[in-house]
mmCIF file of C-alpha atoms in Angstrom:
data_model
loop_
_atom_site.group_PDB
_atom_site.id
_atom_site.type_symbol
_atom_site.label_atom_id
_atom_site.label_comp_id
_atom_site.label_asym_id
_atom_site.label_seq_id
_atom_site.Cartn_x
_atom_site.Cartn_y
_atom_site.Cartn_z
ATOM 1 C CA UNK A 1362 65.154 22.083 27.034
ATOM 2 C CA UNK A 1363 66.494 18.406 27.746
ATOM 3 C CA UNK A 1364 65.430 16.906 30.554
ATOM 4 C CA UNK A 1365 66.472 13.236 32.386
ATOM 5 C CA UNK A 1366 64.048 10.794 34.878
ATOM 6 C CA UNK A 1367 66.526 9.571 36.905
ATOM 7 C CA UNK A 1368 64.469 6.075 37.768
ATOM 8 C CA UNK A 1369 64.635 4.532 41.301
ATOM 9 C CA UNK A 1370 63.282 1.606 43.360
ATOM 10 C CA UNK A 1371 65.333 0.836 47.199
ATOM 11 C CA UNK A 1372 63.362 -1.632 47.683
ATOM 12 C CA UNK A 1373 61.890 -3.694 44.916
ATOM 13 C CA UNK A 1374 58.632 -4.378 44.691
ATOM 14 C CA UNK A 1375 59.204 -7.058 41.539
ATOM 15 C CA UNK A 1376 62.130 -9.109 41.757
ATOM 16 C CA UNK A 1377 62.701 -10.902 39.023
ATOM 17 C CA UNK A 1378 65.901 -10.531 36.630
ATOM 18 C CA UNK A 1379 67.012 -8.908 39.675
ATOM 19 C CA UNK A 1380 71.179 -9.251 40.470
ATOM 20 C CA UNK A 1381 70.850 -6.320 42.630
ATOM 21 C CA UNK A 1382 67.864 -6.040 45.645
ATOM 22 C CA UNK A 1383 69.978 -5.131 49.157
ATOM 23 C CA UNK A 1384 68.477 -1.467 49.753
ATOM 24 C CA UNK A 1385 72.163 -0.522 51.394
ATOM 25 C CA UNK A 1386 73.702 -1.943 48.155
ATOM 26 C CA UNK A 1387 70.898 -0.208 45.712
ATOM 27 C CA UNK A 1388 70.751 3.557 48.161
ATOM 28 C CA UNK A 1389 74.874 3.655 47.332
ATOM 29 C CA UNK A 1390 74.530 3.193 43.668
ATOM 30 C CA UNK A 1391 72.034 5.742 43.483
ATOM 31 C CA UNK A 1392 73.604 8.585 45.278
ATOM 32 C CA UNK A 1393 77.015 7.779 43.451
ATOM 33 C CA UNK A 1394 75.230 8.190 40.186
ATOM 34 C CA UNK A 1395 73.092 10.814 41.268
ATOM 35 C CA UNK A 1396 76.602 12.770 42.376
ATOM 36 C CA UNK A 1397 77.482 12.402 38.642
ATOM 37 C CA UNK A 1398 74.316 13.851 37.154
ATOM 38 C CA UNK A 1399 74.322 16.760 39.366
ATOM 39 C CA UNK A 1400 77.554 17.603 38.269
ATOM 40 C CA UNK A 1401 76.484 17.738 34.718
ATOM 41 C CA UNK A 1402 74.207 20.032 35.795
ATOM 42 C CA UNK A 1403 75.653 22.409 37.052
ATOM 43 C CA UNK A 1404 78.373 22.571 33.833
ATOM 44 C CA UNK A 1405 74.071 22.438 31.151
ATOM 45 C CA UNK A 1406 72.547 25.199 32.205
ATOM 46 C CA UNK A 1407 69.364 23.413 30.214
ATOM 47 C CA UNK A 1408 69.415 20.727 32.156
ATOM 48 C CA UNK A 1409 66.804 19.618 34.014
ATOM 49 C CA UNK A 1410 66.659 15.794 36.308
ATOM 50 C CA UNK A 1411 63.508 14.497 38.296
ATOM 51 C CA UNK A 1412 64.831 11.949 40.857
ATOM 52 C CA UNK A 1413 61.537 9.560 40.719
ATOM 53 C CA UNK A 1414 61.106 6.903 43.383
ATOM 54 C CA UNK A 1415 58.714 4.065 43.992
ATOM 55 C CA UNK A 1416 59.044 2.702 46.803
ATOM 56 C CA UNK A 1417 58.606 4.643 49.866
ATOM 57 C CA UNK A 1418 62.054 5.215 50.117
ATOM 58 C CA UNK A 1419 63.356 8.185 51.696
ATOM 59 C CA UNK A 1420 64.832 10.586 49.163
ATOM 60 C CA UNK A 1421 67.064 12.402 51.694
ATOM 61 C CA UNK A 1422 68.899 9.945 51.736
ATOM 62 C CA UNK A 1423 69.832 10.070 48.403
ATOM 63 C CA UNK A 1424 70.507 12.742 47.448
ATOM 64 C CA UNK A 1425 72.157 13.137 51.112
ATOM 65 C CA UNK A 1426 76.299 14.815 51.203
ATOM 66 C CA UNK A 1427 74.729 16.763 47.441
ATOM 67 C CA UNK A 1428 74.694 20.934 47.486
ATOM 68 C CA UNK A 1429 72.327 22.027 46.733
ATOM 69 C CA UNK A 1430 70.318 22.459 42.903
ATOM 70 C CA UNK A 1431 67.855 24.073 41.411
ATOM 71 C CA UNK A 1432 68.212 22.005 38.512
ATOM 72 C CA UNK A 1433 66.797 18.352 41.316
ATOM 73 C CA UNK A 1434 63.677 17.830 41.577
ATOM 74 C CA UNK A 1435 62.357 15.050 43.774
ATOM 75 C CA UNK A 1436 59.708 13.534 43.143
ATOM 76 C CA UNK A 1437 58.162 10.181 45.529
ATOM 77 C CA UNK A 1438 54.951 8.403 44.206
ATOM 78 C CA UNK A 1439 53.731 5.972 44.917
ATOM 79 C CA UNK A 1440 54.365 2.191 45.350
ATOM 80 C CA UNK A 1441 52.621 0.035 42.086
ATOM 81 C CA UNK A 1442 50.240 -2.091 42.585
ATOM 82 C CA UNK A 1443 49.867 -5.782 43.077
ATOM 83 C CA UNK A 1444 48.499 -5.921 39.909
ATOM 84 C CA UNK A 1445 51.325 -4.185 38.455
ATOM 85 C CA UNK A 1446 53.725 -5.743 40.737
ATOM 86 C CA UNK A 1447 53.005 -9.790 39.292
ATOM 87 C CA UNK A 1448 54.051 -8.464 36.499
ATOM 88 C CA UNK A 1449 57.636 -7.339 36.956
ATOM 89 C CA UNK A 1450 60.174 -4.949 37.097
ATOM 90 C CA UNK A 1451 59.318 -3.550 33.513
ATOM 91 C CA UNK A 1452 55.471 -2.786 34.946
ATOM 92 C CA UNK A 1453 56.837 -1.273 37.246
ATOM 93 C CA UNK A 1454 59.460 1.100 35.954
ATOM 94 C CA UNK A 1455 56.357 2.040 33.285
ATOM 95 C CA UNK A 1456 54.320 2.769 35.825
ATOM 96 C CA UNK A 1457 56.710 5.166 37.534
ATOM 97 C CA UNK A 1458 57.150 6.514 34.641
ATOM 98 C CA UNK A 1459 53.186 6.946 34.186
ATOM 99 C CA UNK A 1460 52.758 9.120 37.644
ATOM 100 C CA UNK A 1461 55.980 11.085 37.254
ATOM 101 C CA UNK A 1462 55.808 12.549 33.915
ATOM 102 C CA UNK A 1463 52.484 15.226 34.516
ATOM 103 C CA UNK A 1464 54.374 15.900 37.112
ATOM 104 C CA UNK A 1465 57.576 17.793 35.093
ATOM 105 C CA UNK A 1466 57.024 21.624 35.246
ATOM 106 C CA UNK A 1467 57.529 23.728 32.672
ATOM 107 C CA UNK A 1468 58.425 21.274 29.782
ATOM 108 C CA UNK A 1469 56.949 22.773 27.313
ATOM 109 C CA UNK A 1470 55.525 20.008 24.540
ATOM 110 C CA UNK A 1471 58.847 20.515 22.168
ATOM 111 C CA UNK A 1472 61.481 19.503 25.013
ATOM 112 C CA UNK A 1473 63.183 16.785 25.031
ATOM 113 C CA UNK A 1474 62.210 13.829 28.501
ATOM 114 C CA UNK A 1475 64.688 11.283 28.906
ATOM 115 C CA UNK A 1476 64.430 9.254 31.053
ATOM 116 C CA UNK A 1477 67.207 6.562 31.960
ATOM 117 C CA UNK A 1478 67.870 3.883 34.727
ATOM 118 C CA UNK A 1479 69.210 6.188 38.035
ATOM 119 C CA UNK A 1480 71.452 3.787 39.099
ATOM 120 C CA UNK A 1481 73.409 4.431 36.103
ATOM 121 C CA UNK A 1482 75.290 7.523 34.817
ATOM 122 C CA UNK A 1483 75.314 8.908 30.800
ATOM 123 C CA UNK A 1484 78.582 11.313 30.529
ATOM 124 C CA UNK A 1485 78.942 11.122 27.267
ATOM 125 C CA UNK A 1486 75.125 12.500 27.208
ATOM 126 C CA UNK A 1487 75.696 15.592 25.305
ATOM 127 C CA UNK A 1488 77.025 13.922 22.434
ATOM 128 C CA UNK A 1489 73.676 11.820 22.401
ATOM 129 C CA UNK A 1490 70.595 13.679 22.302
ATOM 130 C CA UNK A 1491 69.876 14.436 18.544
ATOM 131 C CA UNK A 1492 70.162 17.605 17.212
ATOM 132 C CA UNK A 1493 66.636 17.773 15.609
ATOM 133 C CA UNK A 1494 63.668 16.453 16.664
ATOM 134 C CA UNK A 1495 59.906 16.020 14.897
ATOM 135 C CA UNK A 1496 57.177 17.826 18.140
ATOM 136 C CA UNK A 1497 55.744 14.308 18.754
ATOM 137 C CA UNK A 1498 59.533 12.410 18.601
ATOM 138 C CA UNK A 1499 60.431 9.742 20.218
ATOM 139 C CA UNK A 1500 64.124 9.171 20.938
ATOM 140 C CA UNK A 1501 65.943 5.528 20.824
ATOM 141 C CA UNK A 1502 68.720 3.476 20.913
ATOM 142 C CA UNK A 1503 66.761 0.168 18.707
ATOM 143 C CA UNK A 1504 68.247 -2.647 16.631
ATOM 144 C CA UNK A 1505 67.472 -2.422 13.113
ATOM 145 C CA UNK A 1506 64.458 -4.374 12.967
ATOM 146 C CA UNK A 1507 63.153 -3.092 16.110
ATOM 147 C CA UNK A 1508 62.545 -5.851 17.111
ATOM 148 C CA UNK A 1509 64.442 -4.725 20.317
ATOM 149 C CA UNK A 1510 64.681 -1.356 22.751
ATOM 150 C CA UNK A 1511 67.334 -0.726 25.437
ATOM 151 C CA UNK A 1512 65.146 0.909 27.859
ATOM 152 C CA UNK A 1513 67.723 1.585 30.121
ATOM 153 C CA UNK A 1514 68.077 5.454 28.276
ATOM 154 C CA UNK A 1515 64.659 6.402 26.388
ATOM 155 C CA UNK A 1516 63.466 10.182 25.092
ATOM 156 C CA UNK A 1517 60.420 11.822 23.242
ATOM 157 C CA UNK A 1518 58.805 14.886 23.587
ATOM 158 C CA UNK A 1519 56.424 15.350 26.420
ATOM 159 C CA UNK A 1520 53.780 14.841 23.093
ATOM 160 C CA UNK A 1521 55.895 11.779 22.543
ATOM 161 C CA UNK A 1522 55.610 10.247 25.777
ATOM 162 C CA UNK A 1523 51.851 11.461 25.625
ATOM 163 C CA UNK A 1524 50.958 10.089 22.026
ATOM 164 C CA UNK A 1525 53.509 6.967 21.672
ATOM 165 C CA UNK A 1526 54.720 6.148 25.058
ATOM 166 C CA UNK A 1527 51.816 6.044 27.385
ATOM 167 C CA UNK A 1528 49.672 2.382 29.330
ATOM 168 C CA UNK A 1529 53.262 0.263 28.425
ATOM 169 C CA UNK A 1530 53.031 -1.519 31.905
ATOM 170 C CA UNK A 1531 49.784 -3.264 31.207
ATOM 171 C CA UNK A 1532 51.239 -4.730 27.649
ATOM 172 C CA UNK A 1533 54.789 -6.423 30.308
ATOM 173 C CA UNK A 1534 54.303 -9.294 31.792
ATOM 174 C CA UNK A 1535 57.962 -10.596 32.231
ATOM 175 C CA UNK A 1536 56.309 -14.403 33.443
ATOM 176 C CA UNK A 1537 55.527 -15.147 29.384
ATOM 177 C CA UNK A 1538 58.797 -13.292 28.744
ATOM 178 C CA UNK A 1539 57.440 -9.727 27.644
ATOM 179 C CA UNK A 1540 59.524 -7.402 28.760
ATOM 180 C CA UNK A 1541 58.986 -3.688 28.806
ATOM 181 C CA UNK A 1542 61.767 -3.758 26.490
ATOM 182 C CA UNK A 1543 60.179 -5.607 23.861
ATOM 183 C CA UNK A 1544 56.730 -3.774 24.920
ATOM 184 C CA UNK A 1545 58.392 -0.276 23.746
ATOM 185 C CA UNK A 1546 59.604 -1.847 20.523
ATOM 186 C CA UNK A 1547 55.692 -2.709 19.591
ATOM 187 C CA UNK A 1548 55.062 0.835 19.762
ATOM 188 C CA UNK A 1549 58.016 2.228 18.422
ATOM 189 C CA UNK A 1550 56.939 -0.183 15.794
ATOM 190 C CA UNK A 1551 53.017 0.985 15.892
ATOM 191 C CA UNK A 1552 54.305 4.831 16.022
ATOM 192 C CA UNK A 1553 56.337 4.780 13.109
ATOM 193 C CA UNK A 1554 53.403 3.289 10.489
ATOM 194 C CA UNK A 1555 51.387 6.070 11.624
ATOM 195 C CA UNK A 1556 54.164 8.642 10.938
ATOM 196 C CA UNK A 1557 55.741 8.777 14.030
ATOM 197 C CA UNK A 1558 59.073 9.923 13.533
ATOM 198 C CA UNK A 1559 61.814 7.602 15.716
ATOM 199 C CA UNK A 1560 65.056 9.279 15.901
ATOM 200 C CA UNK A 1561 68.707 7.472 16.635
ATOM 201 C CA UNK A 1562 70.676 8.826 19.460
ATOM 202 C CA UNK A 1563 72.948 10.746 17.671
ATOM 203 C CA UNK A 1564 76.073 8.952 19.334
ATOM 204 C CA UNK A 1565 75.560 5.666 21.778
ATOM 205 C CA UNK A 1566 75.071 6.474 25.237
ATOM 206 C CA UNK A 1567 77.983 5.004 27.704
ATOM 207 C CA UNK A 1568 76.927 3.859 30.941
ATOM 208 C CA UNK A 1569 78.913 4.009 34.376
ATOM 209 C CA UNK A 1570 77.436 2.192 37.324
ATOM 210 C CA UNK A 1571 75.896 -1.642 37.702
ATOM 211 C CA UNK A 1572 73.091 -3.177 35.860
ATOM 212 C CA UNK A 1573 70.896 -4.757 37.663
ATOM 213 C CA UNK A 1574 69.553 -7.759 36.857
ATOM 214 C CA UNK A 1575 73.081 -9.146 35.518
ATOM 215 C CA UNK A 1576 75.371 -7.423 37.924
ATOM 216 C CA UNK A 1577 78.523 -6.658 35.323
ATOM 217 C CA UNK A 1578 80.046 -3.070 35.340
ATOM 218 C CA UNK A 1579 79.152 -1.272 32.282
ATOM 219 C CA UNK A 1580 82.527 0.016 33.105
ATOM 220 C CA UNK A 1581 84.361 -3.138 31.908
ATOM 221 C CA UNK A 1582 85.967 -3.943 28.417
ATOM 222 C CA UNK A 1583 84.206 -0.764 26.962
ATOM 223 C CA UNK A 1584 86.517 0.365 24.101
ATOM 224 C CA UNK A 1585 87.002 -3.473 23.090
ATOM 225 C CA UNK A 1586 83.672 -2.861 22.785
ATOM 226 C CA UNK A 1587 83.554 0.265 21.086
ATOM 227 C CA UNK A 1588 85.730 -0.809 18.711
ATOM 228 C CA UNK A 1589 84.757 -3.059 17.159
ATOM 229 C CA UNK A 1590 80.728 -1.305 17.094
ATOM 230 C CA UNK A 1591 82.394 1.087 15.010
ATOM 231 C CA UNK A 1592 81.514 0.386 11.724
ATOM 232 C CA UNK A 1593 77.666 -0.708 12.629
ATOM 233 C CA UNK A 1594 77.426 2.311 14.650
ATOM 234 C CA UNK A 1595 77.724 4.003 11.525
ATOM 235 C CA UNK A 1596 74.482 2.500 10.408
ATOM 236 C CA UNK A 1597 72.233 3.407 13.536
ATOM 237 C CA UNK A 1598 72.800 6.669 13.442
ATOM 238 C CA UNK A 1599 69.201 8.531 12.330
ATOM 239 C CA UNK A 1600 66.245 8.189 11.981
ATOM 240 C CA UNK A 1601 64.607 4.807 11.652
ATOM 241 C CA UNK A 1602 63.095 4.729 9.198
ATOM 242 C CA UNK A 1603 60.041 1.864 7.919
ATOM 243 C CA UNK A 1604 61.390 0.467 5.485
ATOM 244 C CA UNK A 1605 64.175 -1.320 7.522
ATOM 245 C CA UNK A 1606 61.630 -3.625 8.963
#
């Protein structure tokens, strides 16, 4: 049973690399994405959604106008401490994940738990998930040399999160160009070296929504990029191996 944690920060504490900071604009973008996630969950009986927000915003504002859903869990998370905020928005998101993971009910150790940036929607999520997973598996989209991991969508079993992806906030330092994407890459390299299975997504995730970092719309130009990247995508499918780097 997959669970998707939608991370939300209506009022950003850290504004490094942020193009979208207006709380009203961010709220509207969260609402648009959440509506599509709830629609997807309505057609996918096994899918569960967790909306986690860490700036003290009223979660009722984010869900206003949505039909009732027993598939959506709302989790308010305390704002990060100042020491975390100084490390940047990636550290704040890692801190949020650390707080919300123990509060997800009913997930077995081998169930896949995904983290997705809450203002984005992944319309092809069904095709993205790998068919088979190790009990401590991590599922990512990364460069072949594992120097960089796409942090918009990251998945792991509960055991995988606890074994590989906890404590990342303390390792992020955006003022020193140490982003969450780089911390994820380092964690996965260490995990591979210790025998953990790291899967790539079965298909490249497609994103709908606007980047909070550069403000661009992820939907524009998608078809052309997909055609140009097709040979590379074929090489990127399947589990990662320590032999690749």
